[in-house]
Amino acid sequence: MLWSPLTPHATIASPSADGRLLLRASSHPMEIIQEFWYFITHLNETLPVFIHDHGAWIYALLFAIIFVETGLVVMPFLPGDSLLFVAGTLAAAGMLDLGLLIALLFVAAVLGDNINYAVGRWFGARVVGWKLFGRALVRRKDLDKTHAYFEKYGVKTIIIARFVPIVRTITPFVAGVGAMDYRRRFLPYDVLGGALWIGLLTMLGYLFGNLPFVQKHYETVILAIIGISVLPMAVELVRARLNKQAA
């Protein structure tokens, strides 16, 4: 369901008892966190409501989410793939302008990656050591995984990682830490990867997001898209490890 009954002047999404989407304001920190989590995990419901309440500000919201996911190494959990698919679906329904949407999100993705690269280049060692509530903001295993991708795919990792959640956020940071050549290697591949990621996933939503089957199984379809994106890289890593053990 892409459209739900609305309450006026609402700001944050939460489900009502009968399953409809309602929006309300909250001041309690835990409620804000819970409602934010609901918002980003039910984008097919919450984004249409946001459009109804705030109109063109939806473009600023989408820009901010993509920019933060790609630009802040400590925010890899934001739903980039599902957001692009849902945004494409809304564009097909006439709620968003497809050309403007793709252009803005492309700029957000590339700009975010470049900020992330700069943070890794100049502050990498410090960021890795940051902790919140006793937990590392940048997990060592995520860094190690991204390093493994670089060892296997080289500079092509910048393109491939675009389609892998978490890894796409860590990759520019690792490239910065490793002082990858910015003009000749990082920037060209980053621009290409950003264009492919934004274009492909947004167009998938635009072409298929409003099909009845997809509407009925939205969460499953999103998970399938993510799984298909991750599968080729996972297979190659397993194959490389097996070959290394056999050698």
PDB file of C-alpha atoms in Angstrom:
ATOM      1  CA  MET A   1       0.000   0.000   0.000  1.00  0.00           C
ATOM      2  CA  LEU A   2       1.515   3.279  -1.121  1.00  0.00           C
ATOM      3  CA  TRP A   3      -1.058   5.694   0.276  1.00  0.00           C
ATOM      4  CA  SER A   4      -2.632   5.783   3.702  1.00  0.00           C
ATOM      5  CA  PRO A   5      -5.076   7.999   5.597  1.00  0.00           C
ATOM      6  CA  LEU A   6      -3.293  11.002   7.012  1.00  0.00           C
ATOM      7  CA  THR A   7      -3.474  13.151  10.087  1.00  0.00           C
ATOM      8  CA  PRO A   8      -2.852  16.900   9.590  1.00  0.00           C
ATOM      9  CA  HIS A   9       0.364  18.626  10.645  1.00  0.00           C
ATOM     10  CA  ALA A  10       2.102  15.372  11.548  1.00  0.00           C
ATOM     11  CA  THR A  11       5.838  14.823  11.455  1.00  0.00           C
ATOM     12  CA  ILE A  12       6.944  11.332  12.461  1.00  0.00           C
ATOM     13  CA  ALA A  13       5.578   7.984  11.263  1.00  0.00           C
ATOM     14  CA  SER A  14       4.165   5.181  13.399  1.00  0.00           C
ATOM     15  CA  PRO A  15       1.633   2.399  12.765  1.00  0.00           C
ATOM     16  CA  SER A  16      -1.892   2.602  14.207  1.00  0.00           C
ATOM     17  CA  ALA A  17      -3.772  -0.311  15.743  1.00  0.00           C
ATOM     18  CA  ASP A  18      -5.685  -1.057  12.525  1.00  0.00           C
ATOM     19  CA  GLY A  19      -2.520  -1.087  10.423  1.00  0.00           C
ATOM     20  CA  ARG A  20      -2.937   2.333   8.844  1.00  0.00           C
ATOM     21  CA  LEU A  21      -0.049   4.755   8.822  1.00  0.00           C
ATOM     22  CA  LEU A  22      -0.384   7.664  11.196  1.00  0.00           C
ATOM     23  CA  LEU A  23       2.086  10.468  11.810  1.00  0.00           C
ATOM     24  CA  ARG A  24       2.678  12.211  15.083  1.00  0.00           C
ATOM     25  CA  ALA A  25       5.212  14.318  16.885  1.00  0.00           C
ATOM     26  CA  SER A  26       7.169  13.008  19.861  1.00  0.00           C
ATOM     27  CA  SER A  27       9.639  14.382  22.381  1.00  0.00           C
ATOM     28  CA  HIS A  28      10.803  11.266  24.243  1.00  0.00           C
ATOM     29  CA  PRO A  29      14.241  10.148  22.936  1.00  0.00           C
ATOM     30  CA  MET A  30      13.360   6.440  22.742  1.00  0.00           C
ATOM     31  CA  GLU A  31      10.086   7.175  20.971  1.00  0.00           C
ATOM     32  CA  ILE A  32      11.912   9.378  18.481  1.00  0.00           C
ATOM     33  CA  ILE A  33      14.396   6.567  17.780  1.00  0.00           C
ATOM     34  CA  GLN A  34      11.614   3.987  17.402  1.00  0.00           C
ATOM     35  CA  GLU A  35       9.600   6.227  15.106  1.00  0.00           C
ATOM     36  CA  PHE A  36      12.662   7.120  13.044  1.00  0.00           C
ATOM     37  CA  TRP A  37      13.407   3.417  12.667  1.00  0.00           C
ATOM     38  CA  TYR A  38       9.834   2.761  11.591  1.00  0.00           C
ATOM     39  CA  PHE A  39      10.076   5.612   9.100  1.00  0.00           C
ATOM     40  CA  ILE A  40      13.195   4.308   7.358  1.00  0.00           C
ATOM     41  CA  THR A  41      12.076   0.649   7.375  1.00  0.00           C
ATOM     42  CA  HIS A  42       8.610   1.355   5.932  1.00  0.00           C
ATOM     43  CA  LEU A  43       9.495   3.836   3.221  1.00  0.00           C
ATOM     44  CA  ASN A  44       6.757   2.626   0.878  1.00  0.00           C
ATOM     45  CA  GLU A  45       4.275   3.893   3.480  1.00  0.00           C
ATOM     46  CA  THR A  46       6.058   6.842   5.059  1.00  0.00           C
ATOM     47  CA  LEU A  47       7.378   8.638   1.979  1.00  0.00           C
ATOM     48  CA  PRO A  48       3.925   9.168   0.401  1.00  0.00           C
ATOM     49  CA  VAL A  49       2.737  10.613   3.708  1.00  0.00           C
ATOM     50  CA  PHE A  50       5.737  12.946   3.808  1.00  0.00           C
ATOM     51  CA  ILE A  51       4.983  14.087   0.260  1.00  0.00           C
ATOM     52  CA  HIS A  52       1.375  14.795   1.204  1.00  0.00           C
ATOM     53  CA  ASP A  53       2.375  16.824   4.261  1.00  0.00           C
ATOM     54  CA  HIS A  54       5.507  18.582   3.008  1.00  0.00           C
ATOM     55  CA  GLY A  55       5.386  18.556  -0.792  1.00  0.00           C
ATOM     56  CA  ALA A  56       8.669  19.397  -2.534  1.00  0.00           C
ATOM     57  CA  TRP A  57      10.623  19.042   0.713  1.00  0.00           C
ATOM     58  CA  ILE A  58      10.658  15.327  -0.104  1.00  0.00           C
ATOM     59  CA  TYR A  59      13.570  16.020  -2.455  1.00  0.00           C
ATOM     60  CA  ALA A  60      15.578  17.528   0.396  1.00  0.00           C
ATOM     61  CA  LEU A  61      14.774  14.528   2.605  1.00  0.00           C
ATOM     62  CA  LEU A  62      15.840  11.996  -0.036  1.00  0.00           C
ATOM     63  CA  PHE A  63      18.994  13.988  -0.794  1.00  0.00           C
ATOM     64  CA  ALA A  64      19.857  14.076   2.914  1.00  0.00           C
ATOM     65  CA  ILE A  65      19.364  10.327   3.440  1.00  0.00           C
ATOM     66  CA  ILE A  66      21.546   9.342   0.476  1.00  0.00           C
ATOM     67  CA  PHE A  67      24.172  11.949   1.374  1.00  0.00           C
ATOM     68  CA  VAL A  68      24.360  10.828   5.008  1.00  0.00           C
ATOM     69  CA  GLU A  69      24.464   7.119   4.126  1.00  0.00           C
ATOM     70  CA  THR A  70      27.330   7.604   1.692  1.00  0.00           C
ATOM     71  CA  GLY A  71      29.054  10.513   3.413  1.00  0.00           C
ATOM     72  CA  LEU A  72      29.170   9.515   7.066  1.00  0.00           C
ATOM     73  CA  VAL A  73      31.139   6.351   7.698  1.00  0.00           C
ATOM     74  CA  VAL A  74      29.278   5.895  10.999  1.00  0.00           C
ATOM     75  CA  MET A  75      25.837   5.757   9.295  1.00  0.00           C
ATOM     76  CA  PRO A  76      25.963   2.678   7.025  1.00  0.00           C
ATOM     77  CA  PHE A  77      22.600   1.341   8.234  1.00  0.00           C
ATOM     78  CA  LEU A  78      20.483   3.869   6.316  1.00  0.00           C
ATOM     79  CA  PRO A  79      18.337   2.209   3.605  1.00  0.00           C
ATOM     80  CA  GLY A  80      19.897   3.407   0.353  1.00  0.00           C
ATOM     81  CA  ASP A  81      18.755   0.528  -1.876  1.00  0.00           C
ATOM     82  CA  SER A  82      15.162   0.437  -0.674  1.00  0.00           C
ATOM     83  CA  LEU A  83      14.923   4.230  -0.749  1.00  0.00           C
ATOM     84  CA  LEU A  84      15.964   4.353  -4.406  1.00  0.00           C
ATOM     85  CA  PHE A  85      13.492   1.621  -5.341  1.00  0.00           C
ATOM     86  CA  VAL A  86      10.616   3.265  -3.474  1.00  0.00           C
ATOM     87  CA  ALA A  87      11.490   6.698  -4.879  1.00  0.00           C
ATOM     88  CA  GLY A  88      11.370   5.251  -8.391  1.00  0.00           C
ATOM     89  CA  THR A  89       7.991   3.713  -7.613  1.00  0.00           C
ATOM     90  CA  LEU A  90       6.653   7.076  -6.449  1.00  0.00           C
ATOM     91  CA  ALA A  91       8.007   8.725  -9.605  1.00  0.00           C
ATOM     92  CA  ALA A  92       6.090   6.195 -11.710  1.00  0.00           C
ATOM     93  CA  ALA A  93       2.948   7.067  -9.738  1.00  0.00           C
ATOM     94  CA  GLY A  94       3.422  10.740 -10.625  1.00  0.00           C
ATOM     95  CA  MET A  95       4.366  11.830  -7.108  1.00  0.00           C
ATOM     96  CA  LEU A  96       7.988  12.699  -7.956  1.00  0.00           C
ATOM     97  CA  ASP A  97       9.765  14.017 -11.048  1.00  0.00           C
ATOM     98  CA  LEU A  98      11.979  11.200 -12.331  1.00  0.00           C
ATOM     99  CA  GLY A  99      14.657  13.369 -13.954  1.00  0.00           C
ATOM    100  CA  LEU A 100      15.002  15.695 -10.982  1.00  0.00           C
ATOM    101  CA  LEU A 101      15.004  12.727  -8.606  1.00  0.00           C
ATOM    102  CA  ILE A 102      17.846  10.896 -10.360  1.00  0.00           C
ATOM    103  CA  ALA A 103      19.917  14.068 -10.785  1.00  0.00           C
ATOM    104  CA  LEU A 104      19.603  15.091  -7.125  1.00  0.00           C
ATOM    105  CA  LEU A 105      20.324  11.647  -5.731  1.00  0.00           C
ATOM    106  CA  PHE A 106      23.313  11.218  -8.039  1.00  0.00           C
ATOM    107  CA  VAL A 107      24.777  14.477  -6.714  1.00  0.00           C
ATOM    108  CA  ALA A 108      24.024  13.381  -3.137  1.00  0.00           C
ATOM    109  CA  ALA A 109      25.760  10.018  -3.612  1.00  0.00           C
ATOM    110  CA  VAL A 110      28.900  11.426  -5.250  1.00  0.00           C
ATOM    111  CA  LEU A 111      29.146  14.346  -2.836  1.00  0.00           C
ATOM    112  CA  GLY A 112      28.711  12.014   0.135  1.00  0.00           C
ATOM    113  CA  ASP A 113      31.414   9.667  -1.123  1.00  0.00           C
ATOM    114  CA  ASN A 114      33.834  12.534  -1.610  1.00  0.00           C
ATOM    115  CA  ILE A 115      33.247  13.815   1.921  1.00  0.00           C
ATOM    116  CA  ASN A 116      33.761  10.261   3.176  1.00  0.00           C
ATOM    117  CA  TYR A 117      37.008   9.964   1.203  1.00  0.00           C
ATOM    118  CA  ALA A 118      38.260  13.249   2.687  1.00  0.00           C
ATOM    119  CA  VAL A 119      37.432  12.092   6.220  1.00  0.00           C
ATOM    120  CA  GLY A 120      39.349   8.864   5.633  1.00  0.00           C
ATOM    121  CA  ARG A 121      42.287  10.714   4.084  1.00  0.00           C
ATOM    122  CA  TRP A 122      42.719  13.258   6.865  1.00  0.00           C
ATOM    123  CA  PHE A 123      41.106  11.769   9.971  1.00  0.00           C
ATOM    124  CA  GLY A 124      40.983   8.019   9.306  1.00  0.00           C
ATOM    125  CA  ALA A 125      42.921   6.761  12.326  1.00  0.00           C
ATOM    126  CA  ARG A 126      40.927   8.931  14.721  1.00  0.00           C
ATOM    127  CA  VAL A 127      37.516   7.902  13.358  1.00  0.00           C
ATOM    128  CA  VAL A 128      38.345   4.198  13.640  1.00  0.00           C
ATOM    129  CA  GLY A 129      38.988   4.711  17.333  1.00  0.00           C
ATOM    130  CA  TRP A 130      35.697   6.475  18.052  1.00  0.00           C
ATOM    131  CA  LYS A 131      33.227   4.689  20.331  1.00  0.00           C
ATOM    132  CA  LEU A 132      29.632   5.308  21.379  1.00  0.00           C
ATOM    133  CA  PHE A 133      28.256   3.585  24.479  1.00  0.00           C
ATOM    134  CA  GLY A 134      31.341   1.380  24.465  1.00  0.00           C
ATOM    135  CA  ARG A 135      30.865   0.213  20.855  1.00  0.00           C
ATOM    136  CA  ALA A 136      33.023   1.132  17.884  1.00  0.00           C
ATOM    137  CA  LEU A 137      31.318   3.477  15.430  1.00  0.00           C
ATOM    138  CA  VAL A 138      33.385   1.945  12.622  1.00  0.00           C
ATOM    139  CA  ARG A 139      33.672  -1.790  13.152  1.00  0.00           C
ATOM    140  CA  ARG A 140      36.989  -3.452  12.437  1.00  0.00           C
ATOM    141  CA  LYS A 141      35.317  -6.368  10.634  1.00  0.00           C
ATOM    142  CA  ASP A 142      33.634  -3.949   8.207  1.00  0.00           C
ATOM    143  CA  LEU A 143      36.993  -2.345   7.458  1.00  0.00           C
ATOM    144  CA  ASP A 144      38.602  -5.766   6.981  1.00  0.00           C
ATOM    145  CA  LYS A 145      35.802  -6.839   4.636  1.00  0.00           C
ATOM    146  CA  THR A 146      36.260  -3.737   2.513  1.00  0.00           C
ATOM    147  CA  HIS A 147      40.037  -4.224   2.434  1.00  0.00           C
ATOM    148  CA  ALA A 148      39.416  -7.765   1.162  1.00  0.00           C
ATOM    149  CA  TYR A 149      37.273  -6.376  -1.664  1.00  0.00           C
ATOM    150  CA  PHE A 150      40.040  -3.944  -2.611  1.00  0.00           C
ATOM    151  CA  GLU A 151      42.575  -6.787  -2.678  1.00  0.00           C
ATOM    152  CA  LYS A 152      40.326  -8.848  -4.940  1.00  0.00           C
ATOM    153  CA  TYR A 153      38.878  -6.209  -7.276  1.00  0.00           C
ATOM    154  CA  GLY A 154      41.242  -3.264  -6.968  1.00  0.00           C
ATOM    155  CA  VAL A 155      39.824   0.090  -7.992  1.00  0.00           C
ATOM    156  CA  LYS A 156      36.718  -1.635  -9.422  1.00  0.00           C
ATOM    157  CA  THR A 157      35.647  -2.091  -5.808  1.00  0.00           C
ATOM    158  CA  ILE A 158      34.455   1.521  -5.871  1.00  0.00           C
ATOM    159  CA  ILE A 159      31.877   0.571  -8.513  1.00  0.00           C
ATOM    160  CA  ILE A 160      30.966  -2.890  -7.224  1.00  0.00           C
ATOM    161  CA  ALA A 161      30.661  -1.782  -3.603  1.00  0.00           C
ATOM    162  CA  ARG A 162      27.939   0.690  -4.570  1.00  0.00           C
ATOM    163  CA  PHE A 163      25.513  -2.214  -4.636  1.00  0.00           C
ATOM    164  CA  VAL A 164      26.565  -3.746  -1.302  1.00  0.00           C
ATOM    165  CA  PRO A 165      25.027  -2.233   1.860  1.00  0.00           C
ATOM    166  CA  ILE A 166      27.531  -1.132   4.535  1.00  0.00           C
ATOM    167  CA  VAL A 167      30.470  -1.825   2.197  1.00  0.00           C
ATOM    168  CA  ARG A 168      29.487   1.129  -0.025  1.00  0.00           C
ATOM    169  CA  THR A 169      29.715   3.412   3.016  1.00  0.00           C
ATOM    170  CA  ILE A 170      33.060   2.029   4.185  1.00  0.00           C
ATOM    171  CA  THR A 171      34.704   1.934   0.725  1.00  0.00           C
ATOM    172  CA  PRO A 172      35.326   5.692   0.192  1.00  0.00           C
ATOM    173  CA  PHE A 173      36.626   5.922   3.746  1.00  0.00           C
ATOM    174  CA  VAL A 174      39.078   3.057   3.169  1.00  0.00           C
ATOM    175  CA  ALA A 175      40.135   4.598  -0.161  1.00  0.00           C
ATOM    176  CA  GLY A 176      40.907   7.811   1.700  1.00  0.00           C
ATOM    177  CA  VAL A 177      42.817   6.027   4.455  1.00  0.00           C
ATOM    178  CA  GLY A 178      44.880   4.281   1.776  1.00  0.00           C
ATOM    179  CA  ALA A 179      45.515   7.606  -0.020  1.00  0.00           C
ATOM    180  CA  MET A 180      44.124   6.300  -3.317  1.00  0.00           C
ATOM    181  CA  ASP A 181      44.861   8.697  -6.181  1.00  0.00           C
ATOM    182  CA  TYR A 182      41.847  11.001  -6.130  1.00  0.00           C
ATOM    183  CA  ARG A 183      41.702  12.465  -9.644  1.00  0.00           C
ATOM    184  CA  ARG A 184      42.826   9.467 -11.682  1.00  0.00           C
ATOM    185  CA  ARG A 185      41.314   6.599  -9.734  1.00  0.00           C
ATOM    186  CA  PHE A 186      38.812   7.425  -7.014  1.00  0.00           C
ATOM    187  CA  LEU A 187      36.744  10.216  -8.607  1.00  0.00           C
ATOM    188  CA  PRO A 188      36.169   8.697 -12.092  1.00  0.00           C
ATOM    189  CA  TYR A 189      35.160   5.291 -10.706  1.00  0.00           C
ATOM    190  CA  ASP A 190      33.057   6.911  -8.009  1.00  0.00           C
ATOM    191  CA  VAL A 191      31.105   8.992 -10.527  1.00  0.00           C
ATOM    192  CA  LEU A 192      30.506   5.928 -12.707  1.00  0.00           C
ATOM    193  CA  GLY A 193      29.472   3.801  -9.741  1.00  0.00           C
ATOM    194  CA  GLY A 194      27.140   6.499  -8.461  1.00  0.00           C
ATOM    195  CA  ALA A 195      25.442   6.849 -11.841  1.00  0.00           C
ATOM    196  CA  LEU A 196      24.933   3.084 -12.119  1.00  0.00           C
ATOM    197  CA  TRP A 197      23.640   2.674  -8.569  1.00  0.00           C
ATOM    198  CA  ILE A 198      21.216   5.603  -8.625  1.00  0.00           C
ATOM    199  CA  GLY A 199      20.061   4.955 -12.176  1.00  0.00           C
ATOM    200  CA  LEU A 200      19.550   1.190 -11.986  1.00  0.00           C
ATOM    201  CA  LEU A 201      17.751   0.963  -8.651  1.00  0.00           C
ATOM    202  CA  THR A 202      15.589   4.023  -9.267  1.00  0.00           C
ATOM    203  CA  MET A 203      14.567   2.715 -12.690  1.00  0.00           C
ATOM    204  CA  LEU A 204      13.803  -0.721 -11.233  1.00  0.00           C
ATOM    205  CA  GLY A 205      11.326   0.955  -8.912  1.00  0.00           C
ATOM    206  CA  TYR A 206       9.987   3.121 -11.724  1.00  0.00           C
ATOM    207  CA  LEU A 207       9.375   0.163 -14.048  1.00  0.00           C
ATOM    208  CA  PHE A 208       8.282  -2.539 -11.617  1.00  0.00           C
ATOM    209  CA  GLY A 209       7.464  -0.965  -8.248  1.00  0.00           C
ATOM    210  CA  ASN A 210       3.746  -0.512  -8.930  1.00  0.00           C
ATOM    211  CA  LEU A 211       3.111  -4.045 -10.166  1.00  0.00           C
ATOM    212  CA  PRO A 212       0.527  -5.814  -7.957  1.00  0.00           C
ATOM    213  CA  PHE A 213       2.919  -8.643  -7.063  1.00  0.00           C
ATOM    214  CA  VAL A 214       5.638  -6.205  -6.016  1.00  0.00           C
ATOM    215  CA  GLN A 215       3.175  -4.128  -3.992  1.00  0.00           C
ATOM    216  CA  LYS A 216       1.994  -7.248  -2.175  1.00  0.00           C
ATOM    217  CA  HIS A 217       5.524  -8.487  -1.398  1.00  0.00           C
ATOM    218  CA  TYR A 218       7.422  -5.204  -1.080  1.00  0.00           C
ATOM    219  CA  GLU A 219       9.768  -6.210   1.740  1.00  0.00           C
ATOM    220  CA  THR A 220      10.625  -9.510   0.044  1.00  0.00           C
ATOM    221  CA  VAL A 221      11.380  -7.751  -3.245  1.00  0.00           C
ATOM    222  CA  ILE A 222      13.694  -5.254  -1.530  1.00  0.00           C
ATOM    223  CA  LEU A 223      15.555  -8.059   0.249  1.00  0.00           C
ATOM    224  CA  ALA A 224      15.844  -9.938  -3.050  1.00  0.00           C
ATOM    225  CA  ILE A 225      17.357  -6.885  -4.757  1.00  0.00           C
ATOM    226  CA  ILE A 226      19.915  -6.525  -1.974  1.00  0.00           C
ATOM    227  CA  GLY A 227      20.676 -10.252  -2.053  1.00  0.00           C
ATOM    228  CA  ILE A 228      21.189 -10.272  -5.817  1.00  0.00           C
ATOM    229  CA  SER A 229      23.479  -7.250  -5.498  1.00  0.00           C
ATOM    230  CA  VAL A 230      25.634  -8.931  -2.873  1.00  0.00           C
ATOM    231  CA  LEU A 231      25.710 -12.423  -4.419  1.00  0.00           C
ATOM    232  CA  PRO A 232      28.320 -11.970  -7.206  1.00  0.00           C
ATOM    233  CA  MET A 233      30.855 -10.399  -4.860  1.00  0.00           C
ATOM    234  CA  ALA A 234      30.203 -13.022  -2.182  1.00  0.00           C
ATOM    235  CA  VAL A 235      30.718 -15.843  -4.692  1.00  0.00           C
ATOM    236  CA  GLU A 236      33.985 -14.339  -5.910  1.00  0.00           C
ATOM    237  CA  LEU A 237      35.305 -13.921  -2.377  1.00  0.00           C
ATOM    238  CA  VAL A 238      34.447 -17.514  -1.486  1.00  0.00           C
ATOM    239  CA  ARG A 239      36.045 -18.753  -4.708  1.00  0.00           C
ATOM    240  CA  ALA A 240      39.202 -16.737  -4.043  1.00  0.00           C
ATOM    241  CA  ARG A 241      39.436 -18.120  -0.512  1.00  0.00           C
ATOM    242  CA  LEU A 242      38.994 -21.705  -1.719  1.00  0.00           C
ATOM    243  CA  ASN A 243      41.641 -21.232  -4.408  1.00  0.00           C
ATOM    244  CA  LYS A 244      44.019 -19.789  -1.828  1.00  0.00           C
ATOM    245  CA  GLN A 245      43.488 -22.777   0.470  1.00  0.00           C
ATOM    246  CA  ALA A 246      43.997 -25.221  -2.395  1.00  0.00           C
ATOM    247  CA  ALA A 247      47.246 -23.573  -3.514  1.00  0.00           C
TER     248      ALA A 247
END
